[in-house]
Amino acid sequence: MDVKTTPDLLSYARETHRKADAFLVKRAGQWVPISIEAFQGDVERAAGWLRGQGIGRGDRVLLLSESRYEWAVTDLAILSLAAISVPIYPTLPVSQIAPLVRDSGAVAAFVSSQGQREKIEAVQGAGHPLRWIWMFDRDGLPAQEGGGAGGAGGAGAARGAADGPGPDDVATIIYTSGTTGAPKGVMLTHANFVAEVKAATKAMQLREDDVYLSFLPLSHVLERCSGFYTMLWAGVTIAYAESFDRLPYNLREVRPTVILAVPRLYEKVLSRAHETAAGAGRFTRSIFSWAYRVAVEWGRLADERKPVPPWLSLQRAAASTLVYRKIARGMGGRTRIRVSGGAPLNREVGLFYLGAGLPIFEGYGLTETSSAISVNTFERHRVSTVGPLFDGVEARIEPDGEIVVRGPTVMKGYWQKPAETAEALQDGWFHTGDIGEIDAEGLLRITDRKKDLLVTSVGKKVAPQPIEEALKASPRIAEALVVGDGQKYVAALIVPAAGATREAIAEDVERVNGPLAPFEKIKRFELIPNDLTIENGFMTPSLKLKRKAVLDHHRQLVERLFHGA
């Protein structure tokens, strides 16, 4: 069939895959399968109910919920009516939700729980009325014959069976989390999503017998497009994790073949293995340390396309039996595709997993590009790159190093922000704000954020992100912020991990300084409290530091780094 819109993806999945376990949901302690036919029925009944409430073309409907089956159903129901879904991170406080509700002009909301309902009610009380609020925990899924939310009365009857969406219609407005400045509403069309899904499926080589465990927020474009629409189209079974806290158990229960995660998950799996080994005594700890070194060295040689000595291969085989297989079991024991996105993966972590026989395929994309534009693959893989570009996507490097992108996955623009749209989209090219390069193998490498580049007082340019990632590779450092724009040297604000001493962190700083150029080395550092949260405005919902907010809050400390005693 000719797939042009997001609802077409569901129709295609039903015609092509006919899966009895298209979804898996944990209910009463058991993983319950939901067929593709049942899912489509749920979507159609929810769409009928929405139509009866007067929802139609162009109406914006909020989705404020943790990732769950009901999120998927209502999202596609909204889109099938040519309405626009507006996902909001469930971790956001009322103060950050209110401007998004106001800016989007949303007319109604789906929420997961009483706590999320209270947030929306607080926003309504501040003068942003909605027609109705539907709560999944209380009301379940909306159905055409049902009610329970009150609202528009006979408006739906007057509107009748609304026309479905067209390819160029806006499907969603996703607000960028924004490490600097106010969030902008990214308008993605149905054609954007369809192009992304087709390209991602081909690059990732997904199969109908794959099983995917969904645990990232569906409010983020990475999980929504790559983890929902793409898996649906490819016929992959989607299991919804109970919660992030339950993730280790769910991984062992579901035993996914595909994992899509942020780097922090892979780092935590490795850190947990290290802690387990350390707690088991000196001998086990030494075995783990040896196996770690073997994996990193084997991974380095393989990544650099150099021959691996026979003695190292023999050690790797022994380490696989003793250590690597246990780490694999921690991820379910049968993963064949492990994708990382949303933030840079530490190089040493990537080399370890490669050497352990568990390669991580790092990818790159933005909300404005409908999720990924590139990803490492089985055939083309190199640590510290984000792989080759998707089919149909063009990219070039501007003279200042910025990556610009053109293709069918690039957004329509920013909601009600023509000036910002014109700045970001120039002659059809989207300016990503990221600095990078394309190597001789055609692999894209991200080196930093354009706005984050530091220029010292002597004119030297310093990319802070690689230095920050190297610092955070230490288990003693939770967060790091490299500073020094306009200064004589580079310094850092560091959030220590629990129990870490200044002396130990000083050793980590010296280790990181080792291979750096003289002008890149951290001359001084200060410790700051571990109070950087989404709620207090220091982190984005995707857990990235808001540099400006942190620096403004610690302005005096930064001054002391450069002008203190």
XYZ file of C-alpha atoms in Angstrom:
565
model
C 0.000 0.000 0.000
C 1.009 3.622 -0.508
C 2.104 4.925 2.894
C 1.999 8.721 3.095
C 0.853 9.568 6.628
C 1.479 8.356 10.155
C -1.886 6.489 10.417
C -0.898 4.705 7.186
C 1.991 3.141 9.117
C -0.546 1.337 11.302
C -2.618 0.192 8.323
C 0.542 -1.119 6.672
C 1.595 -2.957 9.851
C -1.787 -4.658 10.116
C -1.808 -5.732 6.472
C 1.813 -6.838 6.413
C 2.665 -8.331 9.803
C -0.575 -9.574 11.435
C 1.171 -10.027 14.772
C -0.600 -11.509 17.781
C 2.020 -9.863 20.010
C 2.486 -6.477 18.373
C 2.629 -5.069 21.920
C 3.447 -6.486 25.348
C 2.066 -4.832 28.485
C 2.696 -5.867 32.106
C -0.637 -6.437 33.857
C -1.107 -8.132 37.237
C 2.468 -9.356 37.123
C 2.184 -10.934 33.670
C 3.285 -9.767 30.218
C 0.072 -9.655 28.194
C 0.254 -9.669 24.358
C -1.879 -7.242 22.349
C -2.433 -8.040 18.679
C -2.067 -5.522 15.884
C -5.815 -5.888 15.191
C -6.657 -5.084 18.831
C -4.342 -2.081 18.765
C -5.933 -0.737 15.607
C -9.360 -1.249 17.157
C -8.312 0.733 20.232
C -7.027 3.554 18.010
C -10.241 3.664 15.962
C -12.484 3.710 19.052
C -10.397 6.463 20.628
C -10.555 8.457 17.393
C -14.340 8.049 17.342
C -14.570 9.359 20.882
C -12.325 12.312 20.051
C -14.445 13.149 17.036
C -17.494 13.100 19.279
C -15.783 15.617 21.524
C -15.300 18.002 18.631
C -11.606 17.312 17.974
C -10.647 17.720 14.327
C -8.234 19.143 11.818
C -5.567 21.373 13.323
C -6.742 21.085 16.942
C -3.865 20.679 19.397
C -4.219 18.000 22.080
C -1.742 17.592 24.936
C -0.193 14.267 25.937
C 1.205 14.530 29.474
C 1.995 10.969 30.427
C 4.746 8.499 31.122
C 5.419 6.118 28.232
C 2.740 3.436 28.086
C 0.389 1.635 25.713
C -2.352 4.268 26.185
C 0.084 6.974 24.996
C 0.595 5.114 21.726
C -3.138 4.594 21.168
C -4.211 8.172 21.808
C -1.334 9.656 19.798
C -2.360 7.787 16.648
C -6.034 8.515 17.358
C -5.309 12.242 17.449
C -3.247 12.074 14.269
C -5.879 10.070 12.383
C -8.263 13.035 12.688
C -5.686 15.463 11.238
C -5.429 16.941 14.716
C -2.017 17.696 16.257
C -0.576 15.969 19.303
C 1.565 18.017 21.680
C 3.652 15.726 23.891
C 5.002 17.117 27.163
C 7.636 15.517 29.370
C 5.886 14.092 32.459
C 8.763 15.246 34.678
C 8.210 18.933 33.954
C 6.869 21.133 36.764
C 3.803 23.352 36.343
C 5.963 26.451 35.818
C 7.474 24.909 32.672
C 4.247 23.319 31.416
C 2.168 26.516 31.492
C 4.034 28.372 28.704
C 3.853 25.291 26.469
C 0.084 25.024 26.935
C -0.307 28.717 26.247
C 1.987 28.727 23.205
C 0.440 25.630 21.602
C -3.156 26.792 22.098
C -4.116 23.253 23.116
C -7.832 22.562 23.499
C -7.722 19.342 25.554
C -5.358 16.986 27.365
C -4.645 13.332 28.012
C -2.780 12.703 31.271
C -1.581 9.528 32.946
C -2.315 10.053 36.628
C -3.858 12.244 39.279
C -0.522 13.987 39.781
C -0.299 14.926 36.122
C -3.954 15.983 36.122
C -3.248 18.362 38.990
C -0.493 19.994 36.937
C -2.905 20.669 34.077
C -5.565 21.896 36.500
C -3.035 24.325 37.958
C -2.316 25.597 34.455
C -6.055 25.989 33.826
C -6.364 27.939 37.021
C -3.758 30.349 35.680
C -6.025 31.209 32.752
C -5.486 28.506 30.124
C -8.822 26.677 29.978
C -9.125 23.303 28.230
C -12.318 21.572 27.126
C -11.529 18.378 29.019
C -8.822 16.321 30.730
C -8.798 12.541 30.273
C -6.854 10.475 32.843
C -5.607 7.016 31.840
C -5.282 5.664 35.395
C -8.910 6.484 36.141
C -10.647 6.363 32.751
C -8.614 3.796 30.803
C -8.783 4.229 27.040
C -11.440 6.483 25.489
C -13.948 4.636 23.326
C -16.545 5.886 20.869
C -19.457 4.725 23.013
C -17.922 5.990 26.250
C -17.743 9.272 28.034
C -16.274 10.311 31.328
C -14.483 13.511 30.451
C -17.350 15.762 29.570
C -16.848 18.566 27.143
C -17.885 19.448 23.653
C -21.323 17.913 23.456
C -22.725 17.917 19.938
C -19.787 19.586 18.245
C -18.605 16.274 16.869
C -21.949 15.511 15.224
C -21.872 18.815 13.403
C -18.335 18.206 12.202
C -19.059 14.642 11.048
C -16.447 12.201 9.840
C -13.431 14.461 9.531
C -11.093 14.028 6.597
C -7.854 12.246 7.375
C -4.492 14.008 7.337
C -2.398 14.712 4.259
C 1.373 14.215 4.013
C 2.131 17.911 4.447
C -0.194 18.396 7.421
C 1.482 19.037 10.770
C 1.301 15.878 12.882
C 2.888 17.147 16.059
C 4.407 20.088 17.856
C 7.350 18.956 19.980
C 8.912 21.529 22.230
C 12.689 21.411 22.239
C 14.106 21.132 25.721
C 16.554 23.953 25.058
C 19.937 24.065 26.824
C 19.910 27.814 26.179
C 16.875 30.066 25.930
C 13.155 29.329 25.734
C 11.765 26.121 24.168
C 10.551 26.277 20.581
C 7.711 24.204 19.152
C 9.040 22.045 16.331
C 6.395 21.288 13.676
C 6.835 17.838 12.158
C 4.579 16.681 9.336
C 3.217 13.255 8.512
C 5.611 13.119 5.548
C 8.522 13.842 7.902
C 7.637 10.865 10.076
C 7.059 8.484 7.166
C 10.405 9.383 5.567
C 12.191 8.909 8.895
C 10.582 5.540 9.541
C 11.487 4.122 6.140
C 15.088 5.315 6.319
C 15.604 4.160 9.918
C 14.157 0.697 9.251
C 16.556 0.167 6.381
C 19.593 1.410 8.309
C 18.864 -0.622 11.458
C 17.959 -3.834 9.564
C 14.972 -4.556 11.802
C 13.161 -7.898 11.538
C 9.641 -9.074 12.295
C 10.940 -11.494 14.937
C 12.650 -8.678 16.874
C 11.455 -7.616 20.326
C 11.947 -4.054 21.565
C 11.697 -2.831 25.165
C 10.462 0.771 25.271
C 11.587 2.760 28.306
C 12.676 6.182 27.022
C 10.017 8.942 27.146
C 7.643 8.904 24.183
C 7.489 12.687 24.543
C 11.020 12.720 23.053
C 11.242 12.392 19.261
C 13.873 9.638 19.508
C 11.582 7.195 21.303
C 8.441 8.294 19.543
C 9.684 7.977 15.982
C 12.492 5.418 16.284
C 11.029 3.409 19.165
C 7.317 3.519 18.277
C 6.536 4.380 14.644
C 9.606 2.626 13.236
C 9.104 -0.547 15.286
C 5.398 -0.591 14.366
C 6.146 -0.272 10.643
C 8.858 -2.966 10.776
C 6.640 -5.435 12.664
C 8.832 -5.454 15.775
C 7.074 -6.425 19.028
C 7.004 -3.409 21.386
C 7.049 -4.083 25.147
C 6.482 -1.153 27.504
C 8.714 -1.153 30.581
C 6.915 -0.732 33.898
C 9.213 2.094 34.961
C 12.865 3.057 34.793
C 13.384 1.619 38.290
C 12.013 -1.721 37.084
C 14.118 -1.681 33.922
C 16.753 -4.236 35.074
C 13.969 -6.731 35.840
C 12.047 -5.967 32.645
C 15.188 -6.490 30.552
C 15.605 -9.981 31.984
C 11.876 -10.768 31.574
C 11.347 -9.467 28.038
C 14.837 -10.349 26.751
C 14.728 -7.751 23.949
C 16.687 -8.160 20.736
C 16.718 -4.382 20.163
C 17.667 -1.687 22.679
C 17.400 2.026 21.972
C 18.877 4.054 24.826
C 20.823 7.095 25.891
C 24.511 6.608 26.790
C 23.730 6.687 30.487
C 22.049 3.270 30.326
C 25.106 1.572 28.856
C 27.318 3.376 31.359
C 25.084 2.205 34.222
C 25.149 -1.415 33.048
C 28.938 -1.266 33.013
C 29.105 0.558 36.346
C 26.770 -1.989 37.957
C 28.975 -4.835 36.710
C 32.027 -3.091 38.152
C 30.325 -2.580 41.530
C 29.200 -6.214 41.645
C 32.730 -7.393 40.926
C 34.209 -5.021 43.520
C 31.788 -6.291 46.154
C 32.670 -9.928 45.457
C 36.235 -9.633 46.697
C 39.752 -8.886 45.488
C 40.024 -11.850 43.095
C 36.759 -11.114 41.266
C 37.611 -7.424 41.144
C 40.966 -8.182 39.542
C 39.322 -10.502 36.998
C 36.878 -7.756 36.019
C 39.646 -5.136 35.727
C 41.652 -7.484 33.491
C 38.612 -8.252 31.318
C 37.854 -4.550 31.034
C 41.382 -3.753 29.820
C 41.260 -6.637 27.341
C 37.954 -5.436 25.854
C 39.108 -1.827 25.519
C 42.381 -2.835 23.851
C 40.709 -5.326 21.504
C 38.042 -2.722 20.687
C 40.684 -0.062 20.003
C 42.604 -2.250 17.564
C 39.435 -3.413 15.801
C 38.123 0.144 15.585
C 41.398 1.392 14.128
C 41.353 -1.483 11.607
C 44.596 -2.882 13.019
C 45.456 -6.588 13.399
C 44.595 -8.159 16.755
C 47.433 -10.266 18.235
C 46.519 -13.947 18.816
C 47.311 -13.685 22.525
C 44.788 -10.831 22.879
C 42.114 -12.823 21.059
C 42.707 -15.762 23.411
C 42.363 -13.478 26.436
C 39.179 -12.009 24.953
C 37.672 -15.476 24.551
C 38.412 -16.275 28.204
C 37.090 -12.898 29.361
C 33.888 -13.479 27.397
C 33.170 -16.617 29.407
C 34.054 -15.010 32.732
C 32.685 -11.467 32.353
C 31.175 -10.343 29.041
C 28.385 -12.939 28.936
C 27.217 -11.816 32.365
C 26.998 -8.215 31.155
C 25.038 -9.407 28.123
C 22.622 -11.250 30.427
C 22.061 -7.978 32.289
C 20.592 -6.580 29.061
C 18.405 -9.642 28.554
C 20.916 -11.989 26.992
C 19.877 -11.836 23.346
C 20.293 -8.242 22.117
C 21.548 -8.026 18.558
C 21.039 -4.269 18.039
C 22.094 -1.749 20.678
C 21.576 1.877 19.617
C 22.699 4.949 21.550
C 21.462 8.474 20.905
C 20.540 11.766 22.526
C 24.057 12.526 23.801
C 27.663 11.534 23.032
C 28.800 8.067 24.089
C 32.108 8.085 25.948
C 34.768 6.637 23.642
C 36.233 4.220 26.188
C 32.769 2.879 26.998
C 32.155 2.368 23.277
C 35.480 0.560 22.871
C 34.711 -1.702 25.824
C 31.363 -2.815 24.435
C 32.892 -3.359 20.997
C 35.648 -5.493 22.503
C 33.124 -7.396 24.613
C 31.229 -8.416 21.474
C 28.342 -6.068 22.279
C 28.864 -3.184 19.831
C 26.804 -0.046 20.404
C 25.546 1.707 17.267
C 25.731 5.403 18.035
C 23.409 7.658 16.026
C 22.668 11.351 15.674
C 19.646 13.516 15.082
C 17.545 16.330 16.443
C 13.894 17.047 17.057
C 14.027 19.237 13.956
C 15.105 16.237 11.826
C 12.355 13.884 13.075
C 14.882 11.849 15.096
C 18.041 10.338 13.555
C 19.764 11.333 10.327
C 22.610 8.841 10.758
C 23.539 5.715 12.689
C 26.348 3.168 12.790
C 25.394 -0.131 11.197
C 26.601 -3.722 11.064
C 28.531 -2.990 7.863
C 29.750 0.536 8.671
C 30.658 1.075 12.299
C 33.265 3.179 14.029
C 33.384 4.212 17.683
C 33.119 7.984 18.321
C 31.275 8.531 15.053
C 27.516 8.608 14.530
C 27.700 6.535 11.380
C 26.733 7.100 7.755
C 23.833 9.325 6.730
C 20.403 7.820 6.133
C 19.302 7.359 2.539
C 17.769 10.579 1.245
C 19.542 12.812 3.758
C 22.219 15.291 2.697
C 24.696 16.946 5.038
C 27.579 19.322 4.565
C 30.042 21.112 6.819
C 30.000 24.912 6.745
C 33.267 26.902 6.840
C 32.848 27.437 10.592
C 32.410 23.693 11.126
C 28.627 23.681 11.570
C 26.677 20.698 10.242
C 23.774 21.636 7.963
C 21.207 19.076 6.796
C 18.695 18.795 3.971
C 16.144 16.078 3.289
C 12.561 14.820 3.715
C 12.874 14.441 7.499
C 13.637 18.124 8.155
C 10.887 19.977 10.033
C 8.314 22.312 8.538
C 9.386 25.052 10.952
C 8.915 26.417 14.455
C 5.345 26.953 15.633
C 4.409 30.647 15.404
C 8.080 31.672 15.143
C 8.758 32.780 11.544
C 11.989 34.636 12.390
C 13.498 31.628 14.178
C 12.346 29.369 11.336
C 14.034 31.595 8.738
C 17.242 31.586 10.768
C 17.293 27.792 11.140
C 16.171 26.931 7.592
C 18.226 28.699 4.936
C 17.771 27.696 1.301
C 16.311 24.394 2.417
C 19.268 23.574 4.695
C 18.677 23.145 8.407
C 21.454 24.596 10.560
C 21.934 22.105 13.385
C 24.086 24.217 15.692
C 26.448 21.239 16.027
C 30.075 21.210 14.972
C 31.359 18.152 13.166
C 33.134 16.537 10.267
C 32.592 13.782 7.702
C 35.557 11.436 7.493
C 37.033 9.640 4.484
C 34.699 6.675 5.058
C 31.632 8.909 4.886
C 30.971 8.648 8.634
C 29.698 11.689 10.510
C 31.489 12.783 13.667
C 30.093 15.341 16.144
C 32.734 17.356 17.957
C 30.745 19.999 19.837
C 27.869 22.459 19.972
C 28.523 25.625 17.972
C 27.250 27.888 20.729
C 29.268 26.020 23.363
C 32.679 26.519 21.735
C 34.993 28.465 24.015
C 37.382 31.050 22.610
C 40.114 31.957 25.071
C 41.524 35.478 25.369
C 44.481 34.423 23.214
C 42.176 33.250 20.416
C 42.374 29.495 20.969
C 39.135 27.558 20.320
C 38.274 24.867 22.859
C 35.488 22.305 22.427
C 34.227 21.681 25.981
C 32.059 18.628 25.300
C 34.820 16.034 24.739
C 36.598 17.242 27.874
C 33.373 17.070 29.889
C 32.671 13.541 28.637
C 36.189 12.449 29.563
C 35.702 13.834 33.088
C 32.317 12.119 33.476
C 33.893 8.800 32.515
C 35.219 8.741 36.096
C 32.832 7.115 38.601
C 33.750 9.943 40.986
C 32.352 12.691 38.728
C 28.590 12.995 38.218
C 28.585 16.122 36.037
C 31.144 18.528 34.634
C 30.951 21.935 33.000
C 34.055 23.303 31.273
C 34.305 27.103 31.200
C 36.782 29.697 29.970
C 35.225 31.740 27.160
C 37.231 34.966 26.917
C 39.590 33.894 29.704
C 43.311 33.121 29.700
C 42.808 29.456 30.519
C 40.193 26.728 30.862
C 38.534 25.757 34.156
C 35.685 23.509 35.263
C 32.722 23.241 37.599
C 32.398 19.650 38.793
C 29.568 17.825 40.556
C 31.151 15.063 42.653
C 29.577 11.623 42.926
C 28.591 10.444 46.389
C 31.654 9.880 48.575
C 34.158 11.370 46.138
C 36.916 13.520 47.640
C 38.504 16.617 46.121
C 41.859 14.867 46.062
C 40.481 11.954 44.043
C 38.765 14.302 41.617
C 42.020 16.256 41.230
C 43.632 13.001 40.085
C 40.845 12.546 37.537
C 41.385 16.069 36.235
C 45.093 15.385 35.798
C 44.320 12.151 33.951
C 41.990 13.968 31.562
C 44.517 16.784 31.098
C 47.207 14.319 29.991
C 46.508 14.079 26.243
C 45.065 17.595 25.863
C 46.784 20.492 24.142
C 48.237 23.042 26.597
C 45.478 25.567 25.901
C 42.790 22.897 26.521
C 44.054 21.747 29.917
C 41.933 22.474 32.986
C 43.973 24.796 35.186
C 41.496 25.110 38.066
C 38.237 23.506 39.152
C 35.578 23.993 41.810
C 33.026 21.556 43.208
C 29.329 22.430 43.114
C 26.385 20.704 44.863
C 24.584 17.823 43.214
C 21.327 19.778 42.952
C 21.005 19.946 39.171
C 17.481 18.772 38.390
C 14.750 19.284 35.829
C 12.502 20.748 38.521
C 14.873 23.565 39.469
C 15.614 24.423 35.860
C 19.236 23.289 35.669
C 18.605 20.301 33.390
C 16.506 19.679 30.317
C 13.936 16.847 30.316
C 16.458 14.816 28.295
C 18.935 15.261 31.179
C 21.314 17.707 29.522
C 22.807 20.529 31.547
C 21.403 23.970 30.836
C 24.771 25.679 30.627
C 23.484 29.237 30.901
C 21.296 28.493 33.928
C 24.119 26.708 35.778
C 26.675 29.398 34.964
C 24.322 32.210 35.981
C 23.592 30.486 39.296
C 27.287 29.968 40.028
C 28.491 33.255 38.569
C 30.533 34.216 41.630
C 32.202 30.817 41.735
C 33.129 31.113 38.062
C 34.567 34.560 38.729
C 36.683 33.084 41.501
C 38.029 30.424 39.137
C 39.605 33.120 36.998
C 40.086 36.075 39.309
C 40.181 34.591 42.797
C 43.139 34.036 45.024
